[in-house]
Coordinates of C-alpha atoms and ligand atoms in Angstrom, one line a residue:
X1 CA -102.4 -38.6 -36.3
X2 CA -99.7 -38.7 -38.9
X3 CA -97.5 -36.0 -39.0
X4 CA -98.5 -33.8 -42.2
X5 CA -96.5 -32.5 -44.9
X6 CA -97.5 -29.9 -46.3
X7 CA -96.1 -29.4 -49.8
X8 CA -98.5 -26.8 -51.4
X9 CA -97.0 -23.3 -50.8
X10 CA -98.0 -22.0 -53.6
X11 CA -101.4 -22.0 -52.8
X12 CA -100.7 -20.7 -49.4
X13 CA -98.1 -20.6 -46.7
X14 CA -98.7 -20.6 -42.7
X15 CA -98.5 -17.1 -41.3
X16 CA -95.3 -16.0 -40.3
X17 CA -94.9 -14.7 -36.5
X18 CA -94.1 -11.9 -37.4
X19 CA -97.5 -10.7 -39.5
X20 CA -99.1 -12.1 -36.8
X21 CA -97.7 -9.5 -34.3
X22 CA -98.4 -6.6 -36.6
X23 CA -102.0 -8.1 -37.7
X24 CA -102.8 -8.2 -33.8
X25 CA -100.9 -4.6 -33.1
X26 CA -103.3 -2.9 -35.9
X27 CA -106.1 -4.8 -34.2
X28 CA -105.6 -3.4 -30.9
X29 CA -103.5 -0.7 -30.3
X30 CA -103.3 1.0 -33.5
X31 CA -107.3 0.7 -34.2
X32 CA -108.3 3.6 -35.8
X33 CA -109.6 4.3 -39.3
X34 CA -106.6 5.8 -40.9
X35 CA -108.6 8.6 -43.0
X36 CA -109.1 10.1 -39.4
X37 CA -107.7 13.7 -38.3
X38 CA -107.3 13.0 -34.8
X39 CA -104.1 11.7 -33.3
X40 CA -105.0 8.0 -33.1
X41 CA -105.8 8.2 -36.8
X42 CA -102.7 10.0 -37.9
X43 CA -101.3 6.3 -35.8
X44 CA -103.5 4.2 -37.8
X45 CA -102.0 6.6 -41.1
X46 CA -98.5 6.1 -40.1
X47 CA -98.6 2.4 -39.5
X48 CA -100.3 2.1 -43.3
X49 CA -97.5 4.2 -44.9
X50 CA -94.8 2.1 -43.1
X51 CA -96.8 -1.2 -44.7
X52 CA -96.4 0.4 -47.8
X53 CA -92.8 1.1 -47.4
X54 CA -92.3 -2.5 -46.2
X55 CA -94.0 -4.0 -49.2
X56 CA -92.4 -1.6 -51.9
X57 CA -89.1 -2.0 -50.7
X58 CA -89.2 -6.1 -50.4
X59 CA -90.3 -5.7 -53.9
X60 CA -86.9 -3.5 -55.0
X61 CA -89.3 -0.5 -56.0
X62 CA -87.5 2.5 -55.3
X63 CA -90.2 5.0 -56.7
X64 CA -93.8 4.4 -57.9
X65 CA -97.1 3.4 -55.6
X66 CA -98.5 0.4 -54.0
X67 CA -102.2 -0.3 -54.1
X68 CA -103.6 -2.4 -51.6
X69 CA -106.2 -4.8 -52.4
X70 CA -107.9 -7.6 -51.0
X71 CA -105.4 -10.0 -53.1
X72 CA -103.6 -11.1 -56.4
X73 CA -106.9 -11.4 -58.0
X74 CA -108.4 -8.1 -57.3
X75 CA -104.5 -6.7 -58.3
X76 CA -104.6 -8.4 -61.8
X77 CA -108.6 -7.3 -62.3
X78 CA -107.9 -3.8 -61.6
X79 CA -104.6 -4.0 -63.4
X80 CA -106.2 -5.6 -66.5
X81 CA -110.2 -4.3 -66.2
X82 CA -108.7 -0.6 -64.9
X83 CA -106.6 -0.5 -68.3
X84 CA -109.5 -1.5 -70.3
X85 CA -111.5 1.2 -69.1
X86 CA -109.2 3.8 -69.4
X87 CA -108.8 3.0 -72.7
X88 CA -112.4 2.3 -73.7
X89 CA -112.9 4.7 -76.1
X90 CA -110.6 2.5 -78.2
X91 CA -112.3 0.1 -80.2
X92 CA -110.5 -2.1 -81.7
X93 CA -107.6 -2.4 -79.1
X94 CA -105.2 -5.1 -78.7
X95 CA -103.9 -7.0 -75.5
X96 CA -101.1 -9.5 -75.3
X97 CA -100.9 -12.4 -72.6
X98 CA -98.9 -15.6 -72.0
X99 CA -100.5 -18.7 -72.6
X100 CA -101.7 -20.5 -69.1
X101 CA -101.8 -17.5 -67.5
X102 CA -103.7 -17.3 -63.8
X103 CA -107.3 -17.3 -63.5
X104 CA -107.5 -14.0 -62.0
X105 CA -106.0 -12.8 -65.6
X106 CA -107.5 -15.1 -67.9
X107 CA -111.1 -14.5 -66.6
X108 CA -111.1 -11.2 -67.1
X109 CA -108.9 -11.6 -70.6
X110 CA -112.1 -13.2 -71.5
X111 CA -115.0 -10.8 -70.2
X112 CA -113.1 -8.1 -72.4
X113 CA -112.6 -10.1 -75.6
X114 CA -116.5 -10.6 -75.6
X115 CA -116.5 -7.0 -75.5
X116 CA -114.9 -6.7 -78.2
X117 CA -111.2 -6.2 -77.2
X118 CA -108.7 -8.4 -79.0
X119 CA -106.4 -10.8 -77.2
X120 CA -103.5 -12.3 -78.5
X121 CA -102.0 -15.2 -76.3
X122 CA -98.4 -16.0 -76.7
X123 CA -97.1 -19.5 -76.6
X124 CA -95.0 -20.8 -73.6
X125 CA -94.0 -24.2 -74.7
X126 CA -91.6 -25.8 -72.7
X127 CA -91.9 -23.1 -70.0
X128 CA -90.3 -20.1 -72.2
X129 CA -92.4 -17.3 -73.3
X130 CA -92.7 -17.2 -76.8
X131 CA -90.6 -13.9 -77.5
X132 CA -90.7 -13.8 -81.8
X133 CA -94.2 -14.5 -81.4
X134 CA -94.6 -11.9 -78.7
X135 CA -92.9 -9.2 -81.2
X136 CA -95.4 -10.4 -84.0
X137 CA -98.3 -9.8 -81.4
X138 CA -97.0 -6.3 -80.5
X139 CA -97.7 -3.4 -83.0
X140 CA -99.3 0.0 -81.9
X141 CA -103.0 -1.0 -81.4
X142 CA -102.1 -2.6 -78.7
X143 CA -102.2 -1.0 -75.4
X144 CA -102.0 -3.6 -72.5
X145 CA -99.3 -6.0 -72.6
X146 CA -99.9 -9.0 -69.4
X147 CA -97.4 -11.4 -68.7
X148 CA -96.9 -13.7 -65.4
X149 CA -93.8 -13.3 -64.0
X150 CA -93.6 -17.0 -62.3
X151 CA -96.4 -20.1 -64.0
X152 CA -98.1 -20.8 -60.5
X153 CA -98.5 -24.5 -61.9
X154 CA -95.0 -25.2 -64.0
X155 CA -92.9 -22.9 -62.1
X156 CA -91.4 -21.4 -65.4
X157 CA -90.0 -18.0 -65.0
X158 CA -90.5 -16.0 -67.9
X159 CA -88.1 -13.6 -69.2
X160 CA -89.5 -10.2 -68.8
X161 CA -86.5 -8.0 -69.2
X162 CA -86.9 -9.2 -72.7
X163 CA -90.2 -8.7 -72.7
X164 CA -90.2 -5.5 -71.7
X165 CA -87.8 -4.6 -74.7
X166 CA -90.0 -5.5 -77.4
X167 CA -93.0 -3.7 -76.1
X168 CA -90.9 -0.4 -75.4
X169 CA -89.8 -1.0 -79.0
X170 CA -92.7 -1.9 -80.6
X171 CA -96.0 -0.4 -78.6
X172 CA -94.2 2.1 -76.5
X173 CA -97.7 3.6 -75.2
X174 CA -98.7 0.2 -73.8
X175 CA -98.5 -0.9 -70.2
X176 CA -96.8 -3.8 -69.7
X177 CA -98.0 -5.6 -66.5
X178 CA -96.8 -8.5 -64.8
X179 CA -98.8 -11.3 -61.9
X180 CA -96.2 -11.3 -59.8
X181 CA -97.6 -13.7 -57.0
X182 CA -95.2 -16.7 -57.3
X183 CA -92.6 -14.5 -58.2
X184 CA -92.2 -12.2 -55.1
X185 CA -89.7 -12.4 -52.7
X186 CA -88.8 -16.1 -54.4
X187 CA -87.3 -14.7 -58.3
X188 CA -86.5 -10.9 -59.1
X189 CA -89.0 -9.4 -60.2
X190 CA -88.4 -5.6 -59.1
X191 CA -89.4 -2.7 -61.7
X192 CA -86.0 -2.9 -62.3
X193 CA -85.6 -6.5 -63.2
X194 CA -89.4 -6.9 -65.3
X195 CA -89.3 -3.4 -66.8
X196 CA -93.0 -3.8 -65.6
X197 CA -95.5 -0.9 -65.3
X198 CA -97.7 -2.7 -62.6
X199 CA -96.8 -5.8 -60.9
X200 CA -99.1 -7.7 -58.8
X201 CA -98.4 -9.3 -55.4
X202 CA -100.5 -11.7 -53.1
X203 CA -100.0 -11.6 -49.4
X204 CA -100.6 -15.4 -48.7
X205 CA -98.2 -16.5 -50.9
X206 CA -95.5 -14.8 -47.9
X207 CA -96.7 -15.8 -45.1
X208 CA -99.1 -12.6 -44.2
X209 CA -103.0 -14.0 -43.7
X210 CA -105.2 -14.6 -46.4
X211 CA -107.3 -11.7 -48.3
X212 CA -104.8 -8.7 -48.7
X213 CA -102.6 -8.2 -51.9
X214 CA -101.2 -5.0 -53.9
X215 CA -101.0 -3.8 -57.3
X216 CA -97.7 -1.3 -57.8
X217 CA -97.6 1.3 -60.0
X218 CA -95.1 3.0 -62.0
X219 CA -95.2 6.6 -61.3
X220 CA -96.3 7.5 -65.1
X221 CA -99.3 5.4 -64.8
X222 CA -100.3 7.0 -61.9
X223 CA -99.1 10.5 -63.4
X224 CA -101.1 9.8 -66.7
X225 CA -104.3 7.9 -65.4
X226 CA -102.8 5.0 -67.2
X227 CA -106.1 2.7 -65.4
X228 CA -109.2 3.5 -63.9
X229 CA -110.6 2.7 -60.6
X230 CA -112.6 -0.4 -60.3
X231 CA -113.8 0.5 -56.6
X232 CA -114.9 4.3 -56.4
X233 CA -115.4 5.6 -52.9
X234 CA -114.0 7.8 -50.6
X235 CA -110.6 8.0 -52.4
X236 CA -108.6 5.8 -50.3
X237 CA -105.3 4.1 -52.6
X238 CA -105.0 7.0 -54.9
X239 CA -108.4 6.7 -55.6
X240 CA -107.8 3.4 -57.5
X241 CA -109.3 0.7 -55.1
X242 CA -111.2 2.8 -52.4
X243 CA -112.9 1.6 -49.2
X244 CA -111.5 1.8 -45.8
X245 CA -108.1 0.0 -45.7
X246 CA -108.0 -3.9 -44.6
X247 CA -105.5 -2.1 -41.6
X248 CA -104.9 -6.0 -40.1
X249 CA -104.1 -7.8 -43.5
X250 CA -101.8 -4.5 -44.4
X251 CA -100.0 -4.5 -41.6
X252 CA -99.2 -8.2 -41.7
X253 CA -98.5 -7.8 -45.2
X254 CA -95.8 -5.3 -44.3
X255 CA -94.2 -7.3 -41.6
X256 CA -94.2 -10.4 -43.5
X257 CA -92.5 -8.6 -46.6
X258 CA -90.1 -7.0 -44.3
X259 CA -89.2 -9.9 -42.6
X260 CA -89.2 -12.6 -45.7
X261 CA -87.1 -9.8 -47.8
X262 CA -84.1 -10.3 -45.3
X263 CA -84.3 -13.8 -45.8
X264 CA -85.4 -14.5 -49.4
X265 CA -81.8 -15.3 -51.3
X266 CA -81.4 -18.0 -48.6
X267 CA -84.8 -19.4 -48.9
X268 CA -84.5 -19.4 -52.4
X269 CA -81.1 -21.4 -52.5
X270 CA -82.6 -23.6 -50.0
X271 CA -85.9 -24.2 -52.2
X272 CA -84.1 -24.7 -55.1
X273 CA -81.6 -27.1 -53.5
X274 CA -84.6 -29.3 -52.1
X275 CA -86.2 -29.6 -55.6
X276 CA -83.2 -30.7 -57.3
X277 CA -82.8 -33.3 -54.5
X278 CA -86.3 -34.4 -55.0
X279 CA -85.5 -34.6 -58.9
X280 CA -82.9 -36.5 -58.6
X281 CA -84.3 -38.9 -55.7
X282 CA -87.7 -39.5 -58.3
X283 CA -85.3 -40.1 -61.5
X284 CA -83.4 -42.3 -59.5
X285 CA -86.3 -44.5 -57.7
X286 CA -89.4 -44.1 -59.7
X287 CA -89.4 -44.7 -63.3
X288 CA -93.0 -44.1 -63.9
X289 CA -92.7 -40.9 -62.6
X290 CA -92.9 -37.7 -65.3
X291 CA -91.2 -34.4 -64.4
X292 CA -92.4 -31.5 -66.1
X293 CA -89.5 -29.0 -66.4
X294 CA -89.2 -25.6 -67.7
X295 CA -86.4 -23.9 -69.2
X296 CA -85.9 -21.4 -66.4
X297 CA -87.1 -22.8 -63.1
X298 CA -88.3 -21.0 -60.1
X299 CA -86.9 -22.6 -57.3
X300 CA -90.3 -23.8 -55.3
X301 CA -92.4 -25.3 -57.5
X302 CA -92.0 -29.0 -59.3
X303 CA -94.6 -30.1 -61.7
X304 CA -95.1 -33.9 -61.6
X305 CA -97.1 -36.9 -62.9
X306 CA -97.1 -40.2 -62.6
X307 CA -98.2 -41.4 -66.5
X308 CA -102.2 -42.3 -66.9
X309 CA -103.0 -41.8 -63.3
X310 CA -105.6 -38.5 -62.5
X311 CA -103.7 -36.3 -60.7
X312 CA -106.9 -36.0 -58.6
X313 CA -106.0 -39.6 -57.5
X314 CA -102.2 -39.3 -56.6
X315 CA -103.5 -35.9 -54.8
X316 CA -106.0 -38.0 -52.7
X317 CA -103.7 -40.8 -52.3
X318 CA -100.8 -38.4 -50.7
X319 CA -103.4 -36.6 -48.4
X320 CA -104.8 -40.2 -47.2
X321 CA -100.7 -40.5 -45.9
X322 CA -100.2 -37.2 -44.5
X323 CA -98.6 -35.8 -47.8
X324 CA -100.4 -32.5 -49.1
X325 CA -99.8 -31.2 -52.8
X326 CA -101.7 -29.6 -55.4
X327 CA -103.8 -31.0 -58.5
X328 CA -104.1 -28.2 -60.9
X329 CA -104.8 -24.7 -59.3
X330 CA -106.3 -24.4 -56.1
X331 CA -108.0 -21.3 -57.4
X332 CA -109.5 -23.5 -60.8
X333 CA -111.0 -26.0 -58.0
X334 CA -114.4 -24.2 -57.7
X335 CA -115.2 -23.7 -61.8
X336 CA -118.1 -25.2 -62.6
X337 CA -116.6 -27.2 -65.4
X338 CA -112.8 -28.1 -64.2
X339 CA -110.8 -28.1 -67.2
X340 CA -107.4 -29.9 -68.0
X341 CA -105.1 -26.9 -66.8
X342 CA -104.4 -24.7 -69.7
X343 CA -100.8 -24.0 -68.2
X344 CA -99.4 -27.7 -68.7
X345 CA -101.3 -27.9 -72.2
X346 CA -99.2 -24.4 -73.3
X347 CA -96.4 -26.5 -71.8
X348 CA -96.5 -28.9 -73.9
X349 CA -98.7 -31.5 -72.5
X350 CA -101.8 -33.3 -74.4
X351 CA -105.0 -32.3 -72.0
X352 CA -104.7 -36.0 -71.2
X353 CA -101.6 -35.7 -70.1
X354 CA -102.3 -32.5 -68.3
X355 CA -105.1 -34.1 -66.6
X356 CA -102.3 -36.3 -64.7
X357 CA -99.9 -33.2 -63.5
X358 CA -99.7 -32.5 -59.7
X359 CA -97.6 -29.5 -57.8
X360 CA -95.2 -30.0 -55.4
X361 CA -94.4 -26.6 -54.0
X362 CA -91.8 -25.8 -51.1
X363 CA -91.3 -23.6 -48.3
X364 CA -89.2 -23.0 -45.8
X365 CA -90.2 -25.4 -43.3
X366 CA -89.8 -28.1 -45.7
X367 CA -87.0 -30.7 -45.5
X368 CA -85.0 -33.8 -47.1
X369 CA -86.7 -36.2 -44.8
X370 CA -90.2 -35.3 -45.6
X371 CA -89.0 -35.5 -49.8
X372 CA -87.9 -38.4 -48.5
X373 CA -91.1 -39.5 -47.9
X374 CA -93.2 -38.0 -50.7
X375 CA -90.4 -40.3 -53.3
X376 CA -91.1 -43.3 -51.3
X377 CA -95.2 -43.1 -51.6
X378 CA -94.8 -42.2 -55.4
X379 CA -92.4 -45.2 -55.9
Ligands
LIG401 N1 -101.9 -15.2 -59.6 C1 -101.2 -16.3 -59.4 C2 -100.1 -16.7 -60.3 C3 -101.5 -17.1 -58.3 O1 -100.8 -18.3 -58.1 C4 -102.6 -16.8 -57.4 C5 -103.0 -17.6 -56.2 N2 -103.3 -18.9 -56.5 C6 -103.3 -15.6 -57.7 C7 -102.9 -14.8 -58.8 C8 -104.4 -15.1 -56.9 O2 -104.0 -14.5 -55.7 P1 -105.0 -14.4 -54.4 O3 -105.2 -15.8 -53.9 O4 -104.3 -13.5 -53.5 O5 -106.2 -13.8 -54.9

């Protein structure tokens, strides 16, 4: 078999050894159901608090509350359909997005515009959120504000900070929230540094196992009841998403965070050093090669095309050599009716165009050799 490269990390990343351990410790040893008043619950209570410290302080939260959930989609529903609920009694009311936002966000974006809500999507041409535009959306009807942090597909990191000014400024009583799940550990994107009220974080996206995520709260929207619960139960996670707690998946959440917090300003200097090398390797060898880039890069992800071939095909064509990447979203794969990404056409792109646009995205175990190789099969 030929060795495989695996260039799609932003659709998932190997476990790391280290969520492993804890995944198999709260497993095994530290089985018990957490909400239980003997000893080996108070354990199973004491290992989910230190998951939560773990994940908070990889984030850069000093204060406020993480919610576990079974991912970044159930964070950005409960973030987005929570809001909506608490604030149902509001006809009328007005969210503001980002144009090309996740699934996970736009989905339910939708279900509440055909219940009447409005939705204003900013433009992100070029990669840069729209910020005049953004100030024209915001006025006091509006109560939820929903921005990615980091475009899964063009890698553009958005300028929240400034964000966040113009919705203190101009609908101080919304909640500004932020999908945070190409963002963590790989760009800032603390409370701090988005002025967010809730981010959201996937825990596949760091190297914990797939089907655990988080939504954090400030400690106002938990004081005021800022969103409802989407899963009512037994009142496990502040009430908010209740159920017993997915004690494996948390755990290895935790560890991972923990462990990819220490190392996250080298990876990201080494991610971003490896996709200017590959930039400048594909402008120097492949002229028919487009690269889609934003104003403000993350460092992991590249957007590519090679002009008037279906990024389907140049997928299929990589994976037939051993070379994995991404056309469009992993996550848009399953609609009924794919669609040109809505991402690259808010870039800029015609939805020809956007049809042709493939992700590259990098990880740690990546190299120059194996970029080698992914310049040579596109040339
Ligand atoms: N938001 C963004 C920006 C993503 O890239 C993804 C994963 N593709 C999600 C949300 C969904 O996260 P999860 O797979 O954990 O549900």
């Amino acid at each position: 078999m030929t060795k495989e490269i695996y260039f799609d990390h932003s659709a998932t990343t190997p476990v790391r050894p280290e969520a492993l351990e804890a995944m198999t410790e709260a497993a095994t040893a530290c089985y018990a159901n957490p909400s239980s008043g003997h000893a080996a619950g108070r354990r199973a209570a004491a290992a989910l608090a230190r998951a939560r410290r773990q994940v908070s302080d990889a984030l850069g939260a000093r204060e406020g509350e993480i919610v576990f959930t079974s991912g970044g989609t159930e964070a950005n529903n409960l973030a987005i359909l929570g809001r909506a609920a608490a604030k149902e009694r509001f006809a009328g009311g007005r969210i503001v997005t980002s144009a090309g936002e996740h699934a996970s966000v736009e989905e339910p974006l939708r279900l509440l515009e055909a219940r009447g809500f409005e939705v204003v999507r900013v433009p992100t041409r070029g990669g840069a959120l729209d910020l005049d535009a953004l100030a024209r959306a915001c006025d006091k009807r509006v109560f939820l504000v929903t921005v990615m942090a980091v475009n899964n597909e063009t890698g553009a990191v958005y300028d929240l900070a400034a964000a966040a000014r113009i919705v203190r400024e101009r609908c101080p009583d919304a909640l500004l929230h932020t999908d945070a799940t190409q963002a963590y550990l790989k760009v800032p994107c603390s409370p701090a540094d988005t002025g967010a009220d809730m981010i959201t974080l996937s825990g596949h996206k760091i190297g914990a196992p797939k089907g655990v995520g988080a939504l954090w709260l400030s400690p106002a929207v938990k004081k005021t009841r800022g969103i409802a619960p989407r899963a009512l139960g037994g009142g496990q996670e502040a009430g908010l998403r209740c159920g017993t707690e997915n004690m494996p998946g948390i755990c290895a959440f935790g560890a991972a965070a923990e462990a990819g917090a220490r190392e996250a300003a080298e990876a990201a200097r080494a991610a971003d050093d490896l996709r200017r090398y590959l930039i400048d390797r594909i402008h120097e060898n492949c002229r028919d090669v487009l690269t889609h880039l934003p104003a403000r890069p993350a460092p992991h992800i590249l957007s590519l095309s090679i002009r008037g071939l279906p990024g389907e095909t140049l997928q299929n064509f990589l994976s037939s050599r051993g070379v994995y990447v991404s056309s469009g979203s992993a996550c848009s794969a399953n609609a009924k009716t794919p669609r040109a990404s809505a991402a690259m056409i808010a870039f800029g792109l015609s939805e020809a165009e956007a049809r042709t646009a493939v992700r590259v995205s990098l990880g740690a175990s990546n190299t120059r050799e194996e970029a080698d190789v992914l310049v040579e099969l596109l040339r």
